[in-house]
CSV table of C-alpha atoms and ligand atoms in Angstrom, one decimal:
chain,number,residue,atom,x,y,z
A,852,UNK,CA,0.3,-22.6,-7.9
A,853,UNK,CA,4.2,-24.1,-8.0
A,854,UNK,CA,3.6,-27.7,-8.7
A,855,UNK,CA,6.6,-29.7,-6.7
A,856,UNK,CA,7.4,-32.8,-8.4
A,857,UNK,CA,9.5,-35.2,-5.8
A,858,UNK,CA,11.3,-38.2,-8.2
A,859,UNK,CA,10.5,-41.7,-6.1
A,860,UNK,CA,13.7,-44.6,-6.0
A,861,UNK,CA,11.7,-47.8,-5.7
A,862,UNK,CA,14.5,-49.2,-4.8
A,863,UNK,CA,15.1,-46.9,-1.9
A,864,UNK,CA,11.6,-45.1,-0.7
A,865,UNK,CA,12.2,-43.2,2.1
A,866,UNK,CA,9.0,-42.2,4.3
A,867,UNK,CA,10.3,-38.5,4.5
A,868,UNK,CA,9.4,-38.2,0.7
A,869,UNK,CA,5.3,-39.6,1.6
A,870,UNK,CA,5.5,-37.1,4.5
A,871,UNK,CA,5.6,-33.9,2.3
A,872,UNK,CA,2.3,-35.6,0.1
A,873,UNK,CA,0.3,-37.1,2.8
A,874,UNK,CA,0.3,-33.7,4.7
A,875,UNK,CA,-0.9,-31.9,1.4
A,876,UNK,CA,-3.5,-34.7,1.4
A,877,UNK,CA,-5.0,-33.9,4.2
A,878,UNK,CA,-5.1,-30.3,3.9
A,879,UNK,CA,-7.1,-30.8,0.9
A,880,UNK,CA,-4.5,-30.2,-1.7
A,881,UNK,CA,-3.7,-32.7,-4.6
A,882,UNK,CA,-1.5,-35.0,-5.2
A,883,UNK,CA,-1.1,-37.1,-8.3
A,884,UNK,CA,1.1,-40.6,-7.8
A,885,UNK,CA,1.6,-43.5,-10.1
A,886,UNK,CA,-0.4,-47.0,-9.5
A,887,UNK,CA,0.2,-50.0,-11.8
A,888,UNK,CA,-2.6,-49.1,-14.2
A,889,UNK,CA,-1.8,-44.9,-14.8
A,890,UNK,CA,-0.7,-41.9,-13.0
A,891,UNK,CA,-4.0,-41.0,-10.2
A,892,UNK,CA,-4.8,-37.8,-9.6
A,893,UNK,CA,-5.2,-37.7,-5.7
A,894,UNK,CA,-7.3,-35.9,-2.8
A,895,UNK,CA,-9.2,-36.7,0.2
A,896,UNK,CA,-11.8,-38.7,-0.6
A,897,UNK,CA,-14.2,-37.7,2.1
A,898,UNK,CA,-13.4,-33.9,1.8
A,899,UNK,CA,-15.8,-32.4,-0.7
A,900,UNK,CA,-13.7,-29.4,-1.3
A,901,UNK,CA,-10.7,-32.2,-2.3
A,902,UNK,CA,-12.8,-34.1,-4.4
A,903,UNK,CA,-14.3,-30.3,-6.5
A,904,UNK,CA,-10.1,-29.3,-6.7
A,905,UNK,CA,-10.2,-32.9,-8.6
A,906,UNK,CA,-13.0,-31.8,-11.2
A,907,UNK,CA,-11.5,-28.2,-12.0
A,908,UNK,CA,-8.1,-29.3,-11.8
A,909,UNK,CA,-8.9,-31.9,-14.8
A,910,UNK,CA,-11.5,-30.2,-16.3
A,911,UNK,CA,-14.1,-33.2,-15.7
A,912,UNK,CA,-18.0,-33.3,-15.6
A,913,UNK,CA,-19.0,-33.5,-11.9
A,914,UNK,CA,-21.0,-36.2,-12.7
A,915,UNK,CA,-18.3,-38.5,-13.7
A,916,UNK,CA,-17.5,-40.4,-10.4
A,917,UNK,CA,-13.9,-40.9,-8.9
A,918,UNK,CA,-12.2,-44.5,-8.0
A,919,UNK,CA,-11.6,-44.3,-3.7
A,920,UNK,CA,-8.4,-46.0,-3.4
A,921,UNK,CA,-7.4,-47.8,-0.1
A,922,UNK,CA,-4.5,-49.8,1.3
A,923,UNK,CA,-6.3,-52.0,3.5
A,924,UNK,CA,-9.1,-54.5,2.1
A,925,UNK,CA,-11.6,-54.2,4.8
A,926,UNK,CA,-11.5,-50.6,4.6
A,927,UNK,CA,-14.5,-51.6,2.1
A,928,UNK,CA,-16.9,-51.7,5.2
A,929,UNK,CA,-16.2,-47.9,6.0
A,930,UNK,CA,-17.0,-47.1,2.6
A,931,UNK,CA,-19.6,-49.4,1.6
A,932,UNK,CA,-22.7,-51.4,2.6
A,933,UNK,CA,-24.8,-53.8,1.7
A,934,UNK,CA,-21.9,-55.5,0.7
A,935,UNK,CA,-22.2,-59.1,-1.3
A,936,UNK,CA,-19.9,-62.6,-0.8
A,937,UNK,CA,-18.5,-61.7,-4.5
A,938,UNK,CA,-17.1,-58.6,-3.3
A,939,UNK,CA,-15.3,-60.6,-0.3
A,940,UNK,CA,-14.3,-63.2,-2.9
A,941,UNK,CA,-12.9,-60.8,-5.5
A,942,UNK,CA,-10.9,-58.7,-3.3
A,943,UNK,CA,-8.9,-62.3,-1.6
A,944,UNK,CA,-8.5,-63.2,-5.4
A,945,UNK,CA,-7.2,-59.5,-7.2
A,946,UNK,CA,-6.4,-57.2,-4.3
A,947,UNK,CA,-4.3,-55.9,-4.2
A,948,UNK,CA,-4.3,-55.3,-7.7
A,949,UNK,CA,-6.0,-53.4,-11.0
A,950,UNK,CA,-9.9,-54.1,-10.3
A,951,UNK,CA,-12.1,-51.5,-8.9
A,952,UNK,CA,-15.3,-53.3,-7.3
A,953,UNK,CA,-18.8,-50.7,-7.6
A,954,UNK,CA,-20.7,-51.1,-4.2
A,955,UNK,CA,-24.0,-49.4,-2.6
A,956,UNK,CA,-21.8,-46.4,-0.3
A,957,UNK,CA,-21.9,-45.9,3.0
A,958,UNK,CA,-23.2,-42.4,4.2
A,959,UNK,CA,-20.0,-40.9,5.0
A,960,UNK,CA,-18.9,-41.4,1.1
A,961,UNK,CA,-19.9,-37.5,-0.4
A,962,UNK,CA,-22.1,-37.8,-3.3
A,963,UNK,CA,-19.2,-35.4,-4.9
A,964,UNK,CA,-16.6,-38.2,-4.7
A,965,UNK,CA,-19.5,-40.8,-6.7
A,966,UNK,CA,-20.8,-38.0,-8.8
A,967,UNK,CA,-24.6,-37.6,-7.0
A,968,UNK,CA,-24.7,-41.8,-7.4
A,969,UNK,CA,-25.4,-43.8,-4.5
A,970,UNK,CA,-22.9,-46.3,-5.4
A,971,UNK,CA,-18.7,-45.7,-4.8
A,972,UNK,CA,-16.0,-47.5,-6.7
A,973,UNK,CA,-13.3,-48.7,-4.9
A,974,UNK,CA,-9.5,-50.1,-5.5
A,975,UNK,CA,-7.0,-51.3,-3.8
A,976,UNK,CA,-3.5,-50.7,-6.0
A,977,UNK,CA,-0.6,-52.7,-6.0
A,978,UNK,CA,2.1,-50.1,-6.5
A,979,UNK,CA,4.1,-49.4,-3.3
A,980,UNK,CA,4.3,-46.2,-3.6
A,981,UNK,CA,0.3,-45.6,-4.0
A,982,UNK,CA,0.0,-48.2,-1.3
A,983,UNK,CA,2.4,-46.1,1.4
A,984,UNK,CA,1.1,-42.5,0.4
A,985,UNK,CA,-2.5,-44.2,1.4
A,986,UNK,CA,-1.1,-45.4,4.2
A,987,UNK,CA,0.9,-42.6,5.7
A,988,UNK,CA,-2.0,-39.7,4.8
A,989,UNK,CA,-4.3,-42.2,6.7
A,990,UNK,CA,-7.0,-41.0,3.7
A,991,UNK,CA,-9.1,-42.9,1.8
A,992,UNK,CA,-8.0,-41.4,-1.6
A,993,UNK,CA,-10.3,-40.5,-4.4
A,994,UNK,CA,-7.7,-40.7,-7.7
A,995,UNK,CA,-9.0,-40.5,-11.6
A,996,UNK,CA,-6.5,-40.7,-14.3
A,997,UNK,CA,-4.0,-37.5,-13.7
A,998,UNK,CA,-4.4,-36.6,-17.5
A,999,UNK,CA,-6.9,-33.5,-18.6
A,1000,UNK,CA,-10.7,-34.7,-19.1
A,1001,UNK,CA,-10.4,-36.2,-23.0
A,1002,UNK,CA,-6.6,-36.2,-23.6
A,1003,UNK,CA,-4.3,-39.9,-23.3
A,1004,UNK,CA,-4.5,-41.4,-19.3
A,1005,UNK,CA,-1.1,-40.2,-18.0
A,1006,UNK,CA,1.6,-43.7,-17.5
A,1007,UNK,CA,4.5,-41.2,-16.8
A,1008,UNK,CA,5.1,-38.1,-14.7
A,1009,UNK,CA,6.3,-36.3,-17.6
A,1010,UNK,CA,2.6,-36.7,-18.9
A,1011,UNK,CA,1.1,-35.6,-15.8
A,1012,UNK,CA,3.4,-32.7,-15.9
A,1013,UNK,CA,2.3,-31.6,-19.3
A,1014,UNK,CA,-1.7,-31.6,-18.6
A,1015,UNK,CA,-1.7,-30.9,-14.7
A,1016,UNK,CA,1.5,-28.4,-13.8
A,1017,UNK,CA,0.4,-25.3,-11.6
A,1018,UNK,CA,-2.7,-26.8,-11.2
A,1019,UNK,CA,-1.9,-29.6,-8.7
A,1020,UNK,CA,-0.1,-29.2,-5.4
A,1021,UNK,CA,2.4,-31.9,-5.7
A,1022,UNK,CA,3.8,-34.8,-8.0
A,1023,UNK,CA,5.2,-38.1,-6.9
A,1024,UNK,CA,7.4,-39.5,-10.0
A,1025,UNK,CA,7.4,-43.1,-9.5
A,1026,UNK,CA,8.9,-43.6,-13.3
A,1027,UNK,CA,6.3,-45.2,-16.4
A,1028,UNK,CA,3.5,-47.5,-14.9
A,1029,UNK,CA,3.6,-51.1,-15.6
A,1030,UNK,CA,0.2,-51.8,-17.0
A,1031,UNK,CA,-0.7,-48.0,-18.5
A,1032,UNK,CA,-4.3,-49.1,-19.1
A,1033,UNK,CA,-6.8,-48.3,-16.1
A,1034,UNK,CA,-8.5,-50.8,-13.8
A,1035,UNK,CA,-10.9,-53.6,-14.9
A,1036,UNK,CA,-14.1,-52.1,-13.1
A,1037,UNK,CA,-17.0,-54.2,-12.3
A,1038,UNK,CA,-20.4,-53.3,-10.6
A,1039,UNK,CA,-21.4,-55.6,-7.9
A,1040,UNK,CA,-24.8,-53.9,-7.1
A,1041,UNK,CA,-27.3,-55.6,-9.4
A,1042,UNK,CA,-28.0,-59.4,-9.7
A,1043,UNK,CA,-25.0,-60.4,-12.6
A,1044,UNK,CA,-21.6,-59.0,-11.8
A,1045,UNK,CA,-21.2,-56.5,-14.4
A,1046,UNK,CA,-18.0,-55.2,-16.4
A,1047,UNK,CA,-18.7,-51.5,-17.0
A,1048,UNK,CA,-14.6,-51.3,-18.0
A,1049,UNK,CA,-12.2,-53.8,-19.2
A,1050,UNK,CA,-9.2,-54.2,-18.3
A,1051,UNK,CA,-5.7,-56.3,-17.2
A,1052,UNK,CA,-8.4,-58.4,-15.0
A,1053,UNK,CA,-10.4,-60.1,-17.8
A,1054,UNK,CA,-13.8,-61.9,-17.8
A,1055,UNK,CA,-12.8,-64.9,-17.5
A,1056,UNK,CA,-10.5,-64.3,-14.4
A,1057,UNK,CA,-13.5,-62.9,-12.6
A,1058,UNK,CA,-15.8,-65.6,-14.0
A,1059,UNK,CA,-13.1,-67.7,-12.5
A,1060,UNK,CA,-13.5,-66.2,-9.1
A,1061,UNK,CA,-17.2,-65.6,-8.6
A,1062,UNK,CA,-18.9,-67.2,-12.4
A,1063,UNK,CA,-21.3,-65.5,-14.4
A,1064,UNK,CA,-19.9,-62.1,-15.2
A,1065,UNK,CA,-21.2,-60.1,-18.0
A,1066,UNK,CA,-19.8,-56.9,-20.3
A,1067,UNK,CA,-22.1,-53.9,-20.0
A,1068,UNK,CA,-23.5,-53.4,-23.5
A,1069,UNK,CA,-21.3,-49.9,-23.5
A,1070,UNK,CA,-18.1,-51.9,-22.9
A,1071,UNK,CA,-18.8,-54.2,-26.6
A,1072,UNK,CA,-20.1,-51.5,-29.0
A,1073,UNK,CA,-18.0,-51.2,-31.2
A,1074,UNK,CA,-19.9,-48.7,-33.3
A,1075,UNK,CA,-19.9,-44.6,-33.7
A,1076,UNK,CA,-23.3,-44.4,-33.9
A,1077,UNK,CA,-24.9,-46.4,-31.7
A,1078,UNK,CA,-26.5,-44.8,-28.4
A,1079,UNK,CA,-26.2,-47.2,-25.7
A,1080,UNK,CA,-26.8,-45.4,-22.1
A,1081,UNK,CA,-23.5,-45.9,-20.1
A,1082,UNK,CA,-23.6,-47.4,-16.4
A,1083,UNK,CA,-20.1,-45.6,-15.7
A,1084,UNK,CA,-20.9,-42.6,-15.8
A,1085,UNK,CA,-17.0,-41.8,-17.7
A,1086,UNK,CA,-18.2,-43.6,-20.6
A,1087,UNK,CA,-20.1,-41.7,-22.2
A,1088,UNK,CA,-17.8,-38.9,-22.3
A,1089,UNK,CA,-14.6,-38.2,-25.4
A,1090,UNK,CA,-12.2,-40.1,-24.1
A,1091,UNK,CA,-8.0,-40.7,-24.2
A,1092,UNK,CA,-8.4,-38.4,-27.9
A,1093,UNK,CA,-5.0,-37.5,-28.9
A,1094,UNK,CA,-4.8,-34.3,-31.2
A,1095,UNK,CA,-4.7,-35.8,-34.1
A,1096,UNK,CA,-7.4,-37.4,-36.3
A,1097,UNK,CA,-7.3,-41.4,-35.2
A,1098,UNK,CA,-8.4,-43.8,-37.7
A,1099,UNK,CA,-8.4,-47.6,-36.9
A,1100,UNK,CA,-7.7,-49.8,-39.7
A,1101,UNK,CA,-8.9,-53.6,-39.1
A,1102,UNK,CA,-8.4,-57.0,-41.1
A,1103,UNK,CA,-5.5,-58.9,-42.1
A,1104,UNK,CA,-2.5,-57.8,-41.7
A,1105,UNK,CA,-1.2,-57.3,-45.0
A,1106,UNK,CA,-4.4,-55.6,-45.8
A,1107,UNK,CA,-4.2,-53.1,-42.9
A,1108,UNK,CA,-0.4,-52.1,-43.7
A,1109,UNK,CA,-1.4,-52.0,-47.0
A,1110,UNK,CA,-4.5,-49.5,-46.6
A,1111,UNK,CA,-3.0,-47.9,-43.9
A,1112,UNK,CA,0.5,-47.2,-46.3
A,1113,UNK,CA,-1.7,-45.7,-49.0
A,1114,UNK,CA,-4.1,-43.3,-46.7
A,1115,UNK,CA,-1.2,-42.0,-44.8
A,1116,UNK,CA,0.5,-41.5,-48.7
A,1117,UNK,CA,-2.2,-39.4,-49.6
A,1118,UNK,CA,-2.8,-37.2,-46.7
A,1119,UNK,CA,1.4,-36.6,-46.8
A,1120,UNK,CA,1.1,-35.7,-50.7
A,1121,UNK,CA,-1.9,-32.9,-49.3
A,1122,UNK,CA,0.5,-31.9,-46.7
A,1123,UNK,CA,-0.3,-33.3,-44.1
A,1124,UNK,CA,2.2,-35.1,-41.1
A,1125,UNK,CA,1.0,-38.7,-40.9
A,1126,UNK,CA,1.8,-41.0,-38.1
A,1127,UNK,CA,1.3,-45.0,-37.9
A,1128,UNK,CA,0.9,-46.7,-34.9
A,1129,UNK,CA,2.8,-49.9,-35.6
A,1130,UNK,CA,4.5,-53.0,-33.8
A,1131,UNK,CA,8.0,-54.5,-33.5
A,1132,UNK,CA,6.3,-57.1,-36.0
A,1133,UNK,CA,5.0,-54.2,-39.0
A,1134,UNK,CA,7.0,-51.4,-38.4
A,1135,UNK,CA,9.4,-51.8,-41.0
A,1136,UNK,CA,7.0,-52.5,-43.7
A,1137,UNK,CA,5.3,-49.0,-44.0
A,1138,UNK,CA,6.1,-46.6,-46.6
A,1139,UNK,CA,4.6,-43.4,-45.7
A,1140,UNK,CA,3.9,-42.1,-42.1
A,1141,UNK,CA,5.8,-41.1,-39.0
A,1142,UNK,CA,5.9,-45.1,-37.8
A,1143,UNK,CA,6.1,-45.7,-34.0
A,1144,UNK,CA,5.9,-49.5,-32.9
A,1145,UNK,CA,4.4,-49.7,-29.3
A,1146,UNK,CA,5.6,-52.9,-28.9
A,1147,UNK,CA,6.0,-56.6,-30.2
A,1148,UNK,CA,2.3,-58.7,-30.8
A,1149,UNK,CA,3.8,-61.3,-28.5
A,1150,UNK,CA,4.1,-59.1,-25.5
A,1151,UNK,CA,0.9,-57.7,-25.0
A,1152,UNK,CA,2.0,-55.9,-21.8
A,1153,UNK,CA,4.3,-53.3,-23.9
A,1154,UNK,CA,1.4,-52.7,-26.4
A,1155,UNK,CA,-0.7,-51.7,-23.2
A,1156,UNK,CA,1.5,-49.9,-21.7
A,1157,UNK,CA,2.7,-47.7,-24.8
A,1158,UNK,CA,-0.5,-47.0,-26.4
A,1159,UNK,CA,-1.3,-44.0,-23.9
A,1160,UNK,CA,2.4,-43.1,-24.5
A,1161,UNK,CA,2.1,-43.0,-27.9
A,1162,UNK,CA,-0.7,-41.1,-29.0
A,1163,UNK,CA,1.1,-38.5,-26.3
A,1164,UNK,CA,4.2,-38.7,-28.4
A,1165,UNK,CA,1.9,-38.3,-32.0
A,1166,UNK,CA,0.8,-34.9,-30.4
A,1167,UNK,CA,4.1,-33.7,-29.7
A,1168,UNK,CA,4.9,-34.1,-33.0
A,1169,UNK,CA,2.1,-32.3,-34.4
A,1170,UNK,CA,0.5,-35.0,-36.8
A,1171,UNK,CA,-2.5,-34.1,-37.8
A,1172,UNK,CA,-4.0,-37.7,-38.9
A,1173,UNK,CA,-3.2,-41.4,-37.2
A,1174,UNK,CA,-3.7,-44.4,-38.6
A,1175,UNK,CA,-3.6,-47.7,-36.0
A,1176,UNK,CA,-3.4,-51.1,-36.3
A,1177,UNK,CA,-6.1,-52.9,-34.3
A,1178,UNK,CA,-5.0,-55.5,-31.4
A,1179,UNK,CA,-8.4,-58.1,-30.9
A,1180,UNK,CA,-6.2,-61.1,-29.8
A,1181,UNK,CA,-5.2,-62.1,-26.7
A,1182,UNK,CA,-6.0,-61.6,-23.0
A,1183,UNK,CA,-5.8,-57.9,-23.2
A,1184,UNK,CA,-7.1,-57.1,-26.8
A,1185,UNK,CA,-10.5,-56.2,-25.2
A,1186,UNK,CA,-9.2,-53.9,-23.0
A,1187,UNK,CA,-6.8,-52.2,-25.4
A,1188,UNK,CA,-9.1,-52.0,-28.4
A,1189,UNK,CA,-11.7,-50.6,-25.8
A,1190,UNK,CA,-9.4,-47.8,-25.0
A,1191,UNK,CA,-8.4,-47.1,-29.1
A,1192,UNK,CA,-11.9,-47.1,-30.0
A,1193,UNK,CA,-12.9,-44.2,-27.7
A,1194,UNK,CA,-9.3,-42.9,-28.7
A,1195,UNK,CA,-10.8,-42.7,-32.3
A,1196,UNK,CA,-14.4,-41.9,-31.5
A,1197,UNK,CA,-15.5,-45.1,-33.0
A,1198,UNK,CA,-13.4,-44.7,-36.3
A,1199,UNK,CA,-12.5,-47.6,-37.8
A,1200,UNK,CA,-11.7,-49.1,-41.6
A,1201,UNK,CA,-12.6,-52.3,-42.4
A,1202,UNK,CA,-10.2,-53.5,-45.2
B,1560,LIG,P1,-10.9,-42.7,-14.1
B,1560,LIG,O1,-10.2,-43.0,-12.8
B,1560,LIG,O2,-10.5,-41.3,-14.6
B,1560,LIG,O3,-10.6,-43.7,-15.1
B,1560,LIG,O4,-12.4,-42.6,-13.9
B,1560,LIG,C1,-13.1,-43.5,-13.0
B,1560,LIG,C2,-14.0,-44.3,-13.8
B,1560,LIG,O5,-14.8,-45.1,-12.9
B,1560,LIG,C3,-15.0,-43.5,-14.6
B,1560,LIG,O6,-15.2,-44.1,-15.9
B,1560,LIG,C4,-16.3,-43.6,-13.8
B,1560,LIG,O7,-17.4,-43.5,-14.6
B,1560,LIG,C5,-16.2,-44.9,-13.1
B,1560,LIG,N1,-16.9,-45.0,-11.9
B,1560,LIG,C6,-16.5,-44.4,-10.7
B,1560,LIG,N2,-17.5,-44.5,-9.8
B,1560,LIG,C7,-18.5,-45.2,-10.3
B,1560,LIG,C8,-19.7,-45.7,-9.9
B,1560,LIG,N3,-20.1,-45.4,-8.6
B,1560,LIG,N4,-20.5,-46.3,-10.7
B,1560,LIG,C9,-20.1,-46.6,-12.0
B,1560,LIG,N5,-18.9,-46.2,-12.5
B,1560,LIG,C10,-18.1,-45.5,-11.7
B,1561,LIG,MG1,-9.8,-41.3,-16.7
């Protein structure tokens, strides 16, 4: 299959350019188009040949569910039912915007769009160009990240190119994502609100909203070894792993550039190509490594949005270790350590 990719002017969208991908849509093809979290890989989400192109095209477990995006908040009641006040609540505070809301379905959701569950995750994005492919294709659209199952979620077109060209119908190249880590998702079925993936909407923004919230137990392990059974379904699977071995180094600074210096010295002086994932802040004070900053510790949206890009870039360079520094603080240091962590299967140095 010839993959067309058409290059979107935000500045300028024109609804011939939606026309094109909305009429793929509905034929059942794919069509992968950029959201604020990552690039979505998008079909029909009521078609259950569209949502079985999605699986093979990405090489996912069929029993890893898909997020149904919409572009109009009460669209919720065709897909779900049973729904609770905290759903209503969440979606006048955050959509449209980077949460996903798990509620009971509604009978015309197929069980191969949730994965055989009985519950359906739902988002409504921000980006306008998401928003008007929904909206012209009259779909609800089931999108997962547009990487391959296991590699780096995709933040540009150019990555979506490298894991999904001739395998997808169409490309809409909306330019890098502003966020480039995927949606907070919290389950609204059970009693407690539950946060089965964090993200750019924190805990304490949804505690805000509609109190108590809680972190699955999956979403704090921090440990390789632990077996914890995961409520979404995705967890439990290798995740974002770039090529590369990925090592986490955590402690004080000084310590980490310090350990992280002399590991990367040795596996250089065995042969090996080393790369350091750095900031603006460290970058210059390694003295070994390929060193790539993703961005300064006081703007915690570049580091975010880079760290996808990144480990993309260390593969394309062919290192075959990577040692990280570890990002705890701040309002998104849950989110992005949760996405390094499964990065690096759980590897991690304490120094
Ligand atoms: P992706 O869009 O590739 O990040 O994948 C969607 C994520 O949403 C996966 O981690 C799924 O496990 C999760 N998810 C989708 N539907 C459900 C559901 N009904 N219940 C729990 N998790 C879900
Ligand atoms: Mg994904």
């Amino acid at each position: 299959m010839k993959t067309i990719v058409q290059k979107m002017d935000r500045n300028n969208l024109k609804p011939e350019e939606f026309a094109l991908a909305a009429s793929l849509l509905k034929e059942g093809q794919l069509v992968a188009f950029p959201t604020e979290t990552v690039y979505g890989l998008g079909g029909d989400a009521l078609d259950e040949m569209a949502a079985k192109r999605i699986y093979a095209a990405k090489g996912r477990p069929s029993d890893n569910p898909l997020i149904v995006h919409i572009a109009d908040a009460s669209d919720i009641e065709k897909l779900a039912v049973d729904i609770p006040k905290t759903a209503y609540a969440l979606a006048g505070r955050f959509w449209p915007g980077p949460l996903t809301m798990i509620l009971k379905k509604s009978d015309i959701v197929p069980y191969s769009t949730t994965g055989g569950l009985d519950t359906v995750a739902i988002r409504m994005p921000s980006d306008e160009i998401a928003r008007e492919l929904i909206r012209t294709s009259g779909l609800y659209i089931a999108a997962p990240s547009a990487n391959s199952s296991g590699r780096p979620s995709t933040t540009k077109a150019e990555h979506v190119k490298e894991d999904l060209d001739g395998k997808i119908a169409m490309i809409l190249d909306g330019g890098a994502v502003t966020i480039g880590l995927e949606s907070t998702i919290v389950d609204l079925t059970g009693e407690v609100p539950m946060i089965l993936r964090p993200g750019y909407i924190t805990k304490e923004m949804l505690e805000e909203a509609i109190g108590t919230t809680e972190y699955d137990k999956a979403v704090v392990n921090k440990e390789k070894n632990v077996t914890i059974v995961a409520k979404a379904p995705g967890m439990k699977y290798k995740h974002y792993a770039p090529k590369g071995d990925l090592t986490i180094f955590e402690g004080e600074m000084s310590a980490v550039i310090a350990g992280i210096s002399k590991a990367a010295k040795e596996k250089e002086e065995s042969g090996a190509k080393v790369g350091i994932l750095a900031t603006e802040e460290t970058k210059d004070k390694y003295t070994a490594g390929i060193v790539k900053s993703i961005g300064s510790r006081k703007d915690e949206l570049s580091i975010a949005s880079h760290l996808f890009d990144t480990l993309r870039e260390f593969d394309t360079l062919g290192v075959s270790y990577i040692y990280s520094e570890s990002f705890e603080e701040g309002t998104l240091g849950q989110a992005i350590m949760n996405r390094l962590l499964k990065a690096a299967g759980y590897q991690r140095v304490l120094v």
